[in-house]
CSV table of C-alpha atoms and ligand atoms in Angstrom, one decimal:
chain,number,residue,atom,x,y,z
A,804,MET,CA,-8.5,-11.9,6.0
A,805,LEU,CA,-8.9,-8.0,5.5
A,806,ASN,CA,-5.7,-6.6,4.3
A,807,ILE,CA,-5.8,-3.1,3.4
A,808,VAL,CA,-3.1,-0.9,1.7
A,809,LEU,CA,-3.6,2.9,2.6
A,810,PHE,CA,-1.9,4.7,0.4
A,811,GLY,CA,-1.0,8.3,-0.6
A,812,PRO,CA,1.4,10.8,-0.8
A,813,PRO,CA,3.1,12.2,2.8
A,814,GLY,CA,0.4,14.2,4.6
A,815,ALA,CA,-2.5,12.7,2.9
A,816,GLY,CA,-3.9,11.3,5.9
A,817,LYS,CA,-2.6,7.9,6.0
A,818,GLY,CA,-1.4,7.8,9.5
A,819,THR,CA,-4.6,9.6,10.8
A,820,GLN,CA,-7.1,7.5,8.9
A,821,SER,CA,-5.4,4.1,9.8
A,822,GLU,CA,-5.9,5.2,13.6
A,823,LYS,CA,-9.5,5.1,13.3
A,824,LEU,CA,-9.9,2.0,10.7
A,825,ILE,CA,-7.7,-0.4,13.0
A,826,GLU,CA,-10.1,0.6,15.9
A,827,LYS,CA,-13.1,-0.3,14.1
A,828,TYR,CA,-12.1,-3.2,12.2
A,829,LYS,CA,-9.6,-4.7,14.8
A,830,LEU,CA,-6.9,-4.9,12.2
A,831,VAL,CA,-2.9,-4.9,13.1
A,832,HIS,CA,-1.5,-1.7,11.9
A,833,LEU,CA,1.9,-1.9,10.1
A,834,SER,CA,3.5,1.7,9.6
A,835,THR,CA,6.8,1.5,8.3
A,836,GLY,CA,7.4,5.1,9.2
A,837,ASP,CA,6.5,4.3,12.8
A,838,ILE,CA,8.6,1.3,12.8
A,839,LEU,CA,11.6,2.9,11.4
A,840,ARG,CA,11.0,6.3,14.0
A,841,SER,CA,10.9,3.3,17.0
A,842,GLU,CA,14.4,2.2,15.4
A,843,ILE,CA,15.6,5.7,15.4
A,844,ALA,CA,14.3,6.4,19.1
A,845,ALA,CA,16.0,3.1,20.3
A,846,GLY,CA,19.3,4.3,18.8
A,847,THR,CA,19.9,1.3,16.8
A,848,GLU,CA,22.2,1.0,13.7
A,849,LEU,CA,19.3,0.4,11.4
A,850,GLY,CA,17.8,3.3,13.1
A,851,MET,CA,20.5,5.8,12.4
A,852,LYS,CA,21.3,4.6,8.5
A,853,ALA,CA,17.3,5.4,8.2
A,854,LYS,CA,17.4,8.6,10.0
A,855,LYS,CA,20.0,10.3,7.5
A,856,LEU,CA,17.6,9.3,4.6
A,857,MET,CA,14.2,10.2,6.4
A,858,ASP,CA,15.9,13.5,7.3
A,859,ALA,CA,16.6,14.3,3.5
A,860,GLY,CA,13.2,13.5,2.6
A,861,MET,CA,14.2,10.4,0.9
A,862,LEU,CA,13.2,6.5,0.4
A,863,VAL,CA,14.6,4.1,3.0
A,864,PRO,CA,16.1,1.0,1.1
A,865,ASP,CA,14.1,-1.8,0.0
A,866,GLU,CA,15.6,-4.4,1.5
A,867,VAL,CA,15.4,-2.8,4.9
A,868,VAL,CA,11.6,-2.3,4.6
A,869,ILE,CA,11.0,-5.3,3.1
A,870,GLY,CA,12.7,-7.1,6.0
A,871,MET,CA,10.5,-5.0,8.6
A,872,ILE,CA,7.4,-6.1,7.4
A,873,ASP,CA,8.3,-9.8,7.3
A,874,SER,CA,9.4,-10.2,11.2
A,875,LYS,CA,6.0,-8.1,11.6
A,876,LEU,CA,3.9,-10.4,10.0
A,877,ASP,CA,5.8,-13.7,11.8
A,878,THR,CA,5.0,-11.9,15.3
A,879,ASN,CA,1.1,-11.5,14.3
A,880,LYS,CA,0.1,-14.7,13.1
A,881,ASN,CA,-3.1,-14.7,14.5
A,882,ALA,CA,-4.1,-11.0,13.1
A,883,ILE,CA,-7.3,-11.3,11.3
A,884,GLY,CA,-6.0,-8.8,8.9
A,885,PHE,CA,-3.5,-5.8,8.4
A,886,ILE,CA,-3.6,-2.2,7.5
A,887,PHE,CA,0.0,-1.3,5.4
A,888,ASP,CA,0.7,2.4,6.4
A,889,GLY,CA,3.1,3.7,4.3
A,890,PHE,CA,4.2,0.3,2.8
A,891,PRO,CA,4.7,-0.7,0.0
A,892,ARG,CA,6.2,2.7,-1.6
A,893,THR,CA,8.0,0.8,-4.4
A,894,ILE,CA,6.9,-2.0,-7.0
A,895,LYS,CA,10.0,-3.8,-5.5
A,896,GLN,CA,8.1,-3.7,-2.1
A,897,ALA,CA,4.7,-4.4,-3.6
A,898,GLU,CA,6.1,-7.3,-5.3
A,899,ALA,CA,7.7,-8.4,-2.0
A,900,LEU,CA,4.6,-8.5,-0.4
A,901,ASP,CA,2.3,-10.2,-2.6
A,902,LYS,CA,5.0,-13.1,-2.1
A,903,LEU,CA,5.5,-12.7,2.0
A,904,LEU,CA,1.3,-12.6,2.0
A,905,GLY,CA,1.2,-15.8,-0.5
A,906,GLU,CA,3.3,-17.7,1.5
A,907,LYS,CA,0.8,-17.3,4.5
A,908,GLY,CA,-1.9,-18.2,2.2
A,909,THR,CA,-3.1,-14.8,2.0
A,910,SER,CA,-3.6,-11.5,-0.5
A,911,ILE,CA,-3.9,-8.0,-0.6
A,912,THR,CA,-7.5,-7.2,-0.3
A,913,MET,CA,-7.6,-3.8,-1.6
A,914,MET,CA,-5.5,-0.6,-2.0
A,915,LEU,CA,-7.2,2.7,-0.6
A,916,ALA,CA,-5.6,5.6,-2.4
A,917,LEU,CA,-6.0,9.2,-0.8
A,918,GLU,CA,-5.7,12.0,-2.7
A,919,ALA,CA,-5.1,15.9,-1.9
A,920,GLU,CA,-3.2,18.5,-3.8
A,921,LYS,CA,0.3,19.6,-3.2
A,922,GLU,CA,-0.3,23.1,-1.3
A,923,GLU,CA,-2.6,21.3,1.2
A,924,LEU,CA,0.2,18.4,1.8
A,925,ILE,CA,2.5,21.2,2.6
A,926,LYS,CA,0.4,23.2,4.8
A,927,ARG,CA,-0.5,20.1,6.8
A,928,LEU,CA,2.8,19.0,7.4
A,929,LEU,CA,4.5,22.1,8.3
A,930,ASN,CA,1.6,22.2,10.9
A,931,ARG,CA,2.6,19.0,12.4
A,932,GLY,CA,6.2,19.9,12.3
A,933,LYS,CA,5.6,22.8,14.9
A,934,ASP,CA,4.8,19.7,17.5
A,935,SER,CA,6.4,16.7,16.5
A,936,GLY,CA,9.7,17.5,16.4
A,937,ARG,CA,10.1,15.5,13.1
A,938,ALA,CA,13.0,17.2,10.9
A,939,ASP,CA,11.6,15.7,7.5
A,940,ASP,CA,8.4,17.7,8.5
A,941,GLN,CA,10.1,21.3,9.1
A,942,ASP,CA,11.3,22.3,6.2
A,943,THR,CA,9.5,23.0,2.8
A,944,HIS,CA,12.2,21.8,0.7
A,945,ILE,CA,12.5,18.3,2.5
A,946,ILE,CA,8.9,18.3,1.9
A,947,GLU,CA,8.8,18.6,-1.5
A,948,LYS,CA,11.6,15.9,-1.8
A,949,ARG,CA,9.3,13.7,0.0
A,950,ILE,CA,6.4,14.7,-2.5
A,951,GLU,CA,8.8,14.2,-5.5
A,952,GLU,CA,9.8,10.7,-4.1
A,953,TYR,CA,6.3,9.7,-4.2
A,954,ASN,CA,5.6,11.1,-7.8
A,955,ASN,CA,8.5,9.1,-9.2
A,956,LYS,CA,8.7,6.0,-7.0
A,957,THR,CA,5.4,5.4,-5.3
A,958,THR,CA,2.8,6.5,-7.7
A,959,PRO,CA,3.3,3.6,-10.2
A,960,LEU,CA,2.0,1.4,-7.3
A,961,LYS,CA,-1.9,2.5,-8.1
A,962,ASP,CA,-1.2,0.9,-11.8
A,963,TYR,CA,0.0,-2.2,-10.2
A,964,TYR,CA,-3.4,-2.6,-7.9
A,965,ALA,CA,-5.6,-1.2,-10.4
A,966,LYS,CA,-4.4,-3.9,-12.9
A,967,GLN,CA,-5.4,-6.5,-10.2
A,968,ASN,CA,-8.6,-4.6,-9.7
A,969,LYS,CA,-8.1,-3.7,-6.5
A,970,LEU,CA,-7.8,0.1,-6.7
A,971,LYS,CA,-10.0,2.3,-4.9
A,972,VAL,CA,-9.6,6.0,-4.6
A,973,ILE,CA,-10.8,8.6,-2.2
A,974,LYS,CA,-10.8,12.1,-1.9
A,975,GLY,CA,-8.7,12.7,1.5
A,976,VAL,CA,-9.8,16.6,1.4
A,977,GLY,CA,-12.4,17.7,4.0
A,978,GLY,CA,-13.4,16.6,7.8
A,979,ILE,CA,-11.5,13.7,9.2
A,980,GLU,CA,-14.4,12.0,10.1
A,981,ASN,CA,-15.7,12.2,6.6
A,982,ILE,CA,-13.2,10.9,4.8
A,983,PHE,CA,-13.3,8.1,7.7
A,984,GLN,CA,-16.8,7.4,6.5
A,985,LYS,CA,-16.0,7.1,2.6
A,986,LEU,CA,-13.0,4.8,3.5
A,987,CYS,CA,-15.6,2.6,5.2
A,988,GLU,CA,-18.1,2.7,2.7
A,989,ALA,CA,-15.4,1.5,0.3
A,990,ILE,CA,-14.3,-1.6,2.7
A,991,ASP,CA,-17.9,-2.3,3.4
A,992,ASN,CA,-19.4,-2.4,-0.3
A,993,ASN,CA,-16.1,-4.6,-1.3
B,1285,B4P,P1,5.6,8.0,7.1
B,1285,B4P,O1,5.7,7.9,8.4
B,1285,B4P,O2,5.0,7.0,6.4
B,1285,B4P,O3,4.6,9.4,7.1
B,1285,B4P,P2,4.1,10.4,5.8
B,1285,B4P,O4,3.7,10.1,4.7
B,1285,B4P,O5,4.9,11.7,6.3
B,1285,B4P,O6,2.7,11.0,6.9
B,1285,B4P,P3,1.2,10.4,6.6
B,1285,B4P,O7,0.5,10.3,5.4
B,1285,B4P,O8,0.9,9.2,7.7
B,1285,B4P,O9,0.5,11.7,7.5
B,1285,B4P,P4,-1.0,12.1,8.3
B,1285,B4P,O10,-1.2,12.3,6.8
B,1285,B4P,O11,-1.5,11.1,8.8
B,1285,B4P,O12,7.0,8.1,6.1
B,1285,B4P,C1,7.7,9.3,7.0
B,1285,B4P,C2,9.2,8.6,6.1
B,1285,B4P,O13,9.5,7.4,6.5
B,1285,B4P,C3,9.4,8.5,4.6
B,1285,B4P,O14,9.6,10.2,3.8
B,1285,B4P,C4,10.8,7.6,4.2
B,1285,B4P,O15,12.0,8.3,4.2
B,1285,B4P,C5,10.2,6.7,5.3
B,1285,B4P,N1,9.6,5.3,4.7
B,1285,B4P,C6,8.6,5.0,5.3
B,1285,B4P,N2,8.1,3.8,4.7
B,1285,B4P,C7,9.0,3.6,4.0
B,1285,B4P,C8,8.7,2.8,3.1
B,1285,B4P,N3,7.7,1.4,2.8
B,1285,B4P,N4,9.9,2.7,2.1
B,1285,B4P,C9,11.0,3.5,2.3
B,1285,B4P,N5,10.8,4.7,3.0
B,1285,B4P,C10,10.0,4.4,3.6
B,1285,B4P,O16,-0.8,13.3,9.0
B,1285,B4P,C11,-0.3,14.4,8.3
B,1285,B4P,C12,-0.8,15.8,9.0
B,1285,B4P,O17,-2.0,15.9,8.4
B,1285,B4P,C13,-1.1,15.5,10.5
B,1285,B4P,O18,-1.0,16.4,11.2
B,1285,B4P,C14,-2.7,15.3,10.4
B,1285,B4P,O19,-3.5,15.6,11.9
B,1285,B4P,C15,-3.3,16.0,9.3
B,1285,B4P,N6,-4.2,15.8,8.5
B,1285,B4P,C16,-4.6,14.6,8.4
B,1285,B4P,N7,-6.0,14.2,7.6
B,1285,B4P,C17,-6.2,15.4,7.7
B,1285,B4P,C18,-7.5,16.3,7.1
B,1285,B4P,N8,-8.4,15.6,6.4
B,1285,B4P,N9,-7.6,17.5,6.9
B,1285,B4P,C19,-6.7,18.6,7.6
B,1285,B4P,N10,-5.5,17.8,8.1
B,1285,B4P,C20,-5.7,16.6,8.2
């Protein structure tokens, strides 16, 4: 199986590049952000709890997102691989993912880490906020909180995957097509 963790700060291009990668490599796209937003849209209890945290730019509890991924892995038993977009975001989530995949006889192939400067991230997210209706994209302070959460809780994952020799860092600035080509090269040369 080809199992990719697409990694990066909020606005780095994870969602954007996932769309292109799933089309080319026929992988199943698992975005915890998208799953949480669909729970919010459906008005579930989980969604309502998550909304408060997401609107404040904070991470949702590990148990919640781990449970969501567990059930999605079960409903996609015949997949040839997965793109994990926005998951894992903490060491606890990464350890849980390794365990879940191990139980299914597979593992993470690589982490592709997109990098971009804070100013660029804020600009992109505020721009998306004009149309997306996402509360977390419309306020500079909330965006800064999301970046702070990323710096504190999520960046240690780079070391986690580097120690397993699975980390590939890609510059996430420039044309979307150009970044996509760099991601494809990293996958094809693996
Ligand atoms: P996510 O939905 O994962 O979203 P994101 O990090 O904000 O954005 P992404 O990186 O996918 O956006 P993209 O650059 O593609 O998370 C939202 C919230 O959900 C989190 O804050 C958290 O509360 C919660 N959550 C999700 N997963 C969780 C987990 N595992 N644990 C705990 N909590 C979790 O797009 C941004 C914009 O940039 C777009 O408008 C795009 O068009 C533009 N763009 C992309 N590439 C560009 C480029 N090269 N040049 C110019 N613009 C570009």
